[in-house]
Amino acid sequence: MTQLQHWQAKLTGTSAPGAAILIRLYVGAVFLSEGVLKFARPDQLGTGRFDKAGIPAPGLLAPLDGALEIVCGVLILVGLLTRLAVVPMIVNMLGALLLTKLPILWGDAPLFTGKSGWWDLAHESRTDLAQLCGSLFLLLVGAGAYPLDARLERVRSAVPAVPAARG
């Protein structure tokens, strides 16, 4: 096994039980739908929300975030490079929690006026925490049952190697 094949096997392999497909489908569907909504409802969920939250360059970062959520959401859903796809989504969720949810603790969250303290933070961050935990799970164990990676590997394995031309 070459170094590249070893790296690829580690990236696309899975030690997850078959039921992990449920986590993969949930995490991928939520990221995909939230990414689409950033474009479908820019004032409420895209650029407008980023601006209200005080995130710099909302005109650039909101569409970039939406595009990443769509691309990574689809990759996670189909089980293609799942471990790689969850990495930017983990960063995404950490950013959302730190920038938009953590200020709820001291009552200084522009997106959540009138909310403060632990219980409001716990309530408002539940989806972000679920996405973060689901993404971390997929990073650690892989895609679970029926990933596209496995199907592509079977196809690659079935194609006979072409011998190198001698000159």
PDB file of C-alpha atoms in Angstrom:
ATOM      1  CA  MET A   1       0.000   0.000   0.000  1.00  0.00           C
ATOM      2  CA  THR A   2       1.441   3.369  -1.025  1.00  0.00           C
ATOM      3  CA  GLN A   3       1.545   6.379   1.283  1.00  0.00           C
ATOM      4  CA  LEU A   4      -1.299   7.995  -0.690  1.00  0.00           C
ATOM      5  CA  GLN A   5      -3.459   4.858  -0.469  1.00  0.00           C
ATOM      6  CA  HIS A   6      -2.805   4.632   3.266  1.00  0.00           C
ATOM      7  CA  TRP A   7      -3.798   8.275   3.766  1.00  0.00           C
ATOM      8  CA  GLN A   8      -6.897   7.821   1.590  1.00  0.00           C
ATOM      9  CA  ALA A   9      -7.948   4.717   3.531  1.00  0.00           C
ATOM     10  CA  LYS A  10      -7.639   6.603   6.831  1.00  0.00           C
ATOM     11  CA  LEU A  11      -9.632   9.534   5.451  1.00  0.00           C
ATOM     12  CA  THR A  12     -12.454   7.529   3.898  1.00  0.00           C
ATOM     13  CA  GLY A  13     -12.547   4.429   6.105  1.00  0.00           C
ATOM     14  CA  THR A  14     -15.111   4.054   8.857  1.00  0.00           C
ATOM     15  CA  SER A  15     -15.278   2.295  12.181  1.00  0.00           C
ATOM     16  CA  ALA A  16     -18.821   3.476  12.796  1.00  0.00           C
ATOM     17  CA  PRO A  17     -21.728   1.098  13.273  1.00  0.00           C
ATOM     18  CA  GLY A  18     -24.372   1.060  10.559  1.00  0.00           C
ATOM     19  CA  ALA A  19     -26.700   3.188  12.684  1.00  0.00           C
ATOM     20  CA  ALA A  20     -24.246   6.098  12.331  1.00  0.00           C
ATOM     21  CA  ILE A  21     -25.925   6.773   8.992  1.00  0.00           C
ATOM     22  CA  LEU A  22     -28.703   8.432  11.005  1.00  0.00           C
ATOM     23  CA  ILE A  23     -26.243  10.963  12.437  1.00  0.00           C
ATOM     24  CA  ARG A  24     -24.682  11.500   9.024  1.00  0.00           C
ATOM     25  CA  LEU A  25     -28.077  12.127   7.420  1.00  0.00           C
ATOM     26  CA  TYR A  26     -29.194  14.481  10.208  1.00  0.00           C
ATOM     27  CA  VAL A  27     -25.969  16.506  10.283  1.00  0.00           C
ATOM     28  CA  GLY A  28     -25.747  16.722   6.486  1.00  0.00           C
ATOM     29  CA  ALA A  29     -29.412  17.687   6.051  1.00  0.00           C
ATOM     30  CA  VAL A  30     -29.236  20.454   8.652  1.00  0.00           C
ATOM     31  CA  PHE A  31     -26.062  21.947   7.169  1.00  0.00           C
ATOM     32  CA  LEU A  32     -27.509  21.749   3.647  1.00  0.00           C
ATOM     33  CA  SER A  33     -30.816  23.364   4.612  1.00  0.00           C
ATOM     34  CA  GLU A  34     -29.170  26.128   6.665  1.00  0.00           C
ATOM     35  CA  GLY A  35     -26.804  26.884   3.787  1.00  0.00           C
ATOM     36  CA  VAL A  36     -29.688  27.159   1.328  1.00  0.00           C
ATOM     37  CA  LEU A  37     -31.621  29.384   3.742  1.00  0.00           C
ATOM     38  CA  LYS A  38     -28.703  31.840   3.946  1.00  0.00           C
ATOM     39  CA  PHE A  39     -29.351  32.541   0.245  1.00  0.00           C
ATOM     40  CA  ALA A  40     -33.142  32.156   0.280  1.00  0.00           C
ATOM     41  CA  ARG A  41     -33.619  34.485   3.289  1.00  0.00           C
ATOM     42  CA  PRO A  42     -30.536  36.717   3.322  1.00  0.00           C
ATOM     43  CA  ASP A  43     -32.039  39.425   5.558  1.00  0.00           C
ATOM     44  CA  GLN A  44     -33.078  37.013   8.316  1.00  0.00           C
ATOM     45  CA  LEU A  45     -30.481  34.214   8.012  1.00  0.00           C
ATOM     46  CA  GLY A  46     -27.681  35.414   5.754  1.00  0.00           C
ATOM     47  CA  THR A  47     -26.014  38.783   5.352  1.00  0.00           C
ATOM     48  CA  GLY A  48     -28.571  40.587   7.524  1.00  0.00           C
ATOM     49  CA  ARG A  49     -28.113  38.168  10.420  1.00  0.00           C
ATOM     50  CA  PHE A  50     -24.307  38.312  10.159  1.00  0.00           C
ATOM     51  CA  ASP A  51     -24.464  42.123  10.153  1.00  0.00           C
ATOM     52  CA  LYS A  52     -26.810  42.241  13.164  1.00  0.00           C
ATOM     53  CA  ALA A  53     -24.540  39.824  15.053  1.00  0.00           C
ATOM     54  CA  GLY A  54     -21.580  42.130  14.431  1.00  0.00           C
ATOM     55  CA  ILE A  55     -19.680  39.647  12.274  1.00  0.00           C
ATOM     56  CA  PRO A  56     -17.218  41.575  10.073  1.00  0.00           C
ATOM     57  CA  ALA A  57     -17.623  41.647   6.277  1.00  0.00           C
ATOM     58  CA  PRO A  58     -21.141  40.137   6.332  1.00  0.00           C
ATOM     59  CA  GLY A  59     -21.510  40.573   2.567  1.00  0.00           C
ATOM     60  CA  LEU A  60     -18.563  38.241   2.066  1.00  0.00           C
ATOM     61  CA  LEU A  61     -18.739  35.891   5.041  1.00  0.00           C
ATOM     62  CA  ALA A  62     -22.466  35.061   4.978  1.00  0.00           C
ATOM     63  CA  PRO A  63     -22.472  33.802   1.358  1.00  0.00           C
ATOM     64  CA  LEU A  64     -19.155  32.019   1.951  1.00  0.00           C
ATOM     65  CA  ASP A  65     -20.603  30.342   5.037  1.00  0.00           C
ATOM     66  CA  GLY A  66     -23.772  29.417   3.138  1.00  0.00           C
ATOM     67  CA  ALA A  67     -21.797  27.928   0.239  1.00  0.00           C
ATOM     68  CA  LEU A  68     -19.595  25.913   2.623  1.00  0.00           C
ATOM     69  CA  GLU A  69     -22.673  24.607   4.452  1.00  0.00           C
ATOM     70  CA  ILE A  70     -24.254  23.524   1.158  1.00  0.00           C
ATOM     71  CA  VAL A  71     -21.134  21.817  -0.212  1.00  0.00           C
ATOM     72  CA  CYS A  72     -20.161  20.172   3.076  1.00  0.00           C
ATOM     73  CA  GLY A  73     -23.783  19.246   3.820  1.00  0.00           C
ATOM     74  CA  VAL A  74     -24.069  17.392   0.503  1.00  0.00           C
ATOM     75  CA  LEU A  75     -20.702  15.650   0.997  1.00  0.00           C
ATOM     76  CA  ILE A  76     -21.766  14.534   4.488  1.00  0.00           C
ATOM     77  CA  LEU A  77     -25.195  13.379   3.278  1.00  0.00           C
ATOM     78  CA  VAL A  78     -23.764  11.142   0.569  1.00  0.00           C
ATOM     79  CA  GLY A  79     -20.767  10.006   2.612  1.00  0.00           C
ATOM     80  CA  LEU A  80     -18.081  11.412   0.340  1.00  0.00           C
ATOM     81  CA  LEU A  81     -14.943  12.606   2.158  1.00  0.00           C
ATOM     82  CA  THR A  82     -17.069  12.899   5.302  1.00  0.00           C
ATOM     83  CA  ARG A  83     -14.155  13.355   7.690  1.00  0.00           C
ATOM     84  CA  LEU A  84     -12.784  16.157   5.539  1.00  0.00           C
ATOM     85  CA  ALA A  85     -16.209  17.788   5.097  1.00  0.00           C
ATOM     86  CA  VAL A  86     -16.940  18.003   8.823  1.00  0.00           C
ATOM     87  CA  VAL A  87     -13.740  19.915   9.645  1.00  0.00           C
ATOM     88  CA  PRO A  88     -14.945  23.303   8.295  1.00  0.00           C
ATOM     89  CA  MET A  89     -18.353  22.620   9.840  1.00  0.00           C
ATOM     90  CA  ILE A  90     -16.760  22.099  13.255  1.00  0.00           C
ATOM     91  CA  VAL A  91     -15.040  25.474  12.866  1.00  0.00           C
ATOM     92  CA  ASN A  92     -18.381  26.908  11.699  1.00  0.00           C
ATOM     93  CA  MET A  93     -20.215  25.650  14.791  1.00  0.00           C
ATOM     94  CA  LEU A  94     -17.486  26.822  17.164  1.00  0.00           C
ATOM     95  CA  GLY A  95     -17.673  30.260  15.555  1.00  0.00           C
ATOM     96  CA  ALA A  96     -21.459  30.366  15.820  1.00  0.00           C
ATOM     97  CA  LEU A  97     -21.334  29.380  19.472  1.00  0.00           C
ATOM     98  CA  LEU A  98     -18.581  31.842  20.383  1.00  0.00           C
ATOM     99  CA  LEU A  99     -19.801  34.812  18.345  1.00  0.00           C
ATOM    100  CA  THR A 100     -23.580  34.563  18.589  1.00  0.00           C
ATOM    101  CA  LYS A 101     -24.488  32.331  21.539  1.00  0.00           C
ATOM    102  CA  LEU A 102     -21.873  32.869  24.255  1.00  0.00           C
ATOM    103  CA  PRO A 103     -22.780  36.580  24.632  1.00  0.00           C
ATOM    104  CA  ILE A 104     -26.209  35.423  25.840  1.00  0.00           C
ATOM    105  CA  LEU A 105     -24.551  34.532  29.149  1.00  0.00           C
ATOM    106  CA  TRP A 106     -24.065  38.183  30.056  1.00  0.00           C
ATOM    107  CA  GLY A 107     -27.132  39.497  28.191  1.00  0.00           C
ATOM    108  CA  ASP A 108     -25.153  41.140  25.388  1.00  0.00           C
ATOM    109  CA  ALA A 109     -26.192  39.080  22.365  1.00  0.00           C
ATOM    110  CA  PRO A 110     -27.506  41.302  19.538  1.00  0.00           C
ATOM    111  CA  LEU A 111     -29.434  38.399  17.992  1.00  0.00           C
ATOM    112  CA  PHE A 112     -31.111  37.471  21.277  1.00  0.00           C
ATOM    113  CA  THR A 113     -32.236  40.675  22.987  1.00  0.00           C
ATOM    114  CA  GLY A 114     -33.862  40.164  26.356  1.00  0.00           C
ATOM    115  CA  LYS A 115     -32.156  36.816  26.880  1.00  0.00           C
ATOM    116  CA  SER A 116     -29.384  36.228  29.359  1.00  0.00           C
ATOM    117  CA  GLY A 117     -27.923  33.560  31.581  1.00  0.00           C
ATOM    118  CA  TRP A 118     -27.202  29.869  31.425  1.00  0.00           C
ATOM    119  CA  TRP A 119     -30.700  28.585  30.563  1.00  0.00           C
ATOM    120  CA  ASP A 120     -31.197  30.977  27.659  1.00  0.00           C
ATOM    121  CA  LEU A 121     -27.713  30.083  26.382  1.00  0.00           C
ATOM    122  CA  ALA A 122     -28.498  26.356  26.645  1.00  0.00           C
ATOM    123  CA  HIS A 123     -31.802  26.812  24.833  1.00  0.00           C
ATOM    124  CA  GLU A 124     -30.498  28.968  21.982  1.00  0.00           C
ATOM    125  CA  SER A 125     -27.356  26.897  21.384  1.00  0.00           C
ATOM    126  CA  ARG A 126     -29.005  23.439  21.305  1.00  0.00           C
ATOM    127  CA  THR A 127     -28.908  23.044  17.499  1.00  0.00           C
ATOM    128  CA  ASP A 128     -25.342  24.354  17.250  1.00  0.00           C
ATOM    129  CA  LEU A 129     -24.240  21.953  19.992  1.00  0.00           C
ATOM    130  CA  ALA A 130     -26.022  19.030  18.306  1.00  0.00           C
ATOM    131  CA  GLN A 131     -24.340  19.874  14.985  1.00  0.00           C
ATOM    132  CA  LEU A 132     -20.965  20.228  16.687  1.00  0.00           C
ATOM    133  CA  CYS A 133     -21.292  16.890  18.497  1.00  0.00           C
ATOM    134  CA  GLY A 134     -22.564  15.125  15.366  1.00  0.00           C
ATOM    135  CA  SER A 135     -19.697  16.553  13.319  1.00  0.00           C
ATOM    136  CA  LEU A 136     -17.125  15.535  15.941  1.00  0.00           C
ATOM    137  CA  PHE A 137     -18.614  12.024  15.982  1.00  0.00           C
ATOM    138  CA  LEU A 138     -18.315  11.740  12.188  1.00  0.00           C
ATOM    139  CA  LEU A 139     -14.749  13.066  12.308  1.00  0.00           C
ATOM    140  CA  LEU A 140     -13.784  10.381  14.824  1.00  0.00           C
ATOM    141  CA  VAL A 141     -15.574   7.329  13.391  1.00  0.00           C
ATOM    142  CA  GLY A 142     -16.266   8.119   9.754  1.00  0.00           C
ATOM    143  CA  ALA A 143     -19.376   8.025   7.605  1.00  0.00           C
ATOM    144  CA  GLY A 144     -21.032   4.814   8.806  1.00  0.00           C
ATOM    145  CA  ALA A 145     -23.218   2.700   6.526  1.00  0.00           C
ATOM    146  CA  TYR A 146     -23.523   3.162   2.770  1.00  0.00           C
ATOM    147  CA  PRO A 147     -21.029   5.966   2.163  1.00  0.00           C
ATOM    148  CA  LEU A 148     -20.287   6.941  -1.423  1.00  0.00           C
ATOM    149  CA  ASP A 149     -16.594   6.562  -0.524  1.00  0.00           C
ATOM    150  CA  ALA A 150     -17.043   2.787  -0.125  1.00  0.00           C
ATOM    151  CA  ARG A 151     -18.843   2.477  -3.457  1.00  0.00           C
ATOM    152  CA  LEU A 152     -16.091   4.425  -5.240  1.00  0.00           C
ATOM    153  CA  GLU A 153     -13.440   2.257  -3.560  1.00  0.00           C
ATOM    154  CA  ARG A 154     -15.178  -0.909  -4.825  1.00  0.00           C
ATOM    155  CA  VAL A 155     -15.235   0.522  -8.344  1.00  0.00           C
ATOM    156  CA  ARG A 156     -11.545   1.506  -8.105  1.00  0.00           C
ATOM    157  CA  SER A 157     -10.638  -1.950  -6.816  1.00  0.00           C
ATOM    158  CA  ALA A 158     -12.519  -3.648  -9.642  1.00  0.00           C
ATOM    159  CA  VAL A 159     -10.645  -1.756 -12.361  1.00  0.00           C
ATOM    160  CA  PRO A 160      -7.442  -3.620 -13.244  1.00  0.00           C
ATOM    161  CA  ALA A 161      -4.254  -1.631 -12.928  1.00  0.00           C
ATOM    162  CA  VAL A 162      -2.710  -0.553 -16.230  1.00  0.00           C
ATOM    163  CA  PRO A 163       0.944  -1.531 -16.406  1.00  0.00           C
ATOM    164  CA  ALA A 164       3.378   1.319 -16.908  1.00  0.00           C
ATOM    165  CA  ALA A 165       4.687   1.702 -20.447  1.00  0.00           C
ATOM    166  CA  ARG A 166       8.327   0.784 -20.934  1.00  0.00           C
ATOM    167  CA  GLY A 167      10.358   2.974 -23.181  1.00  0.00           C
TER     168      GLY A 167
END
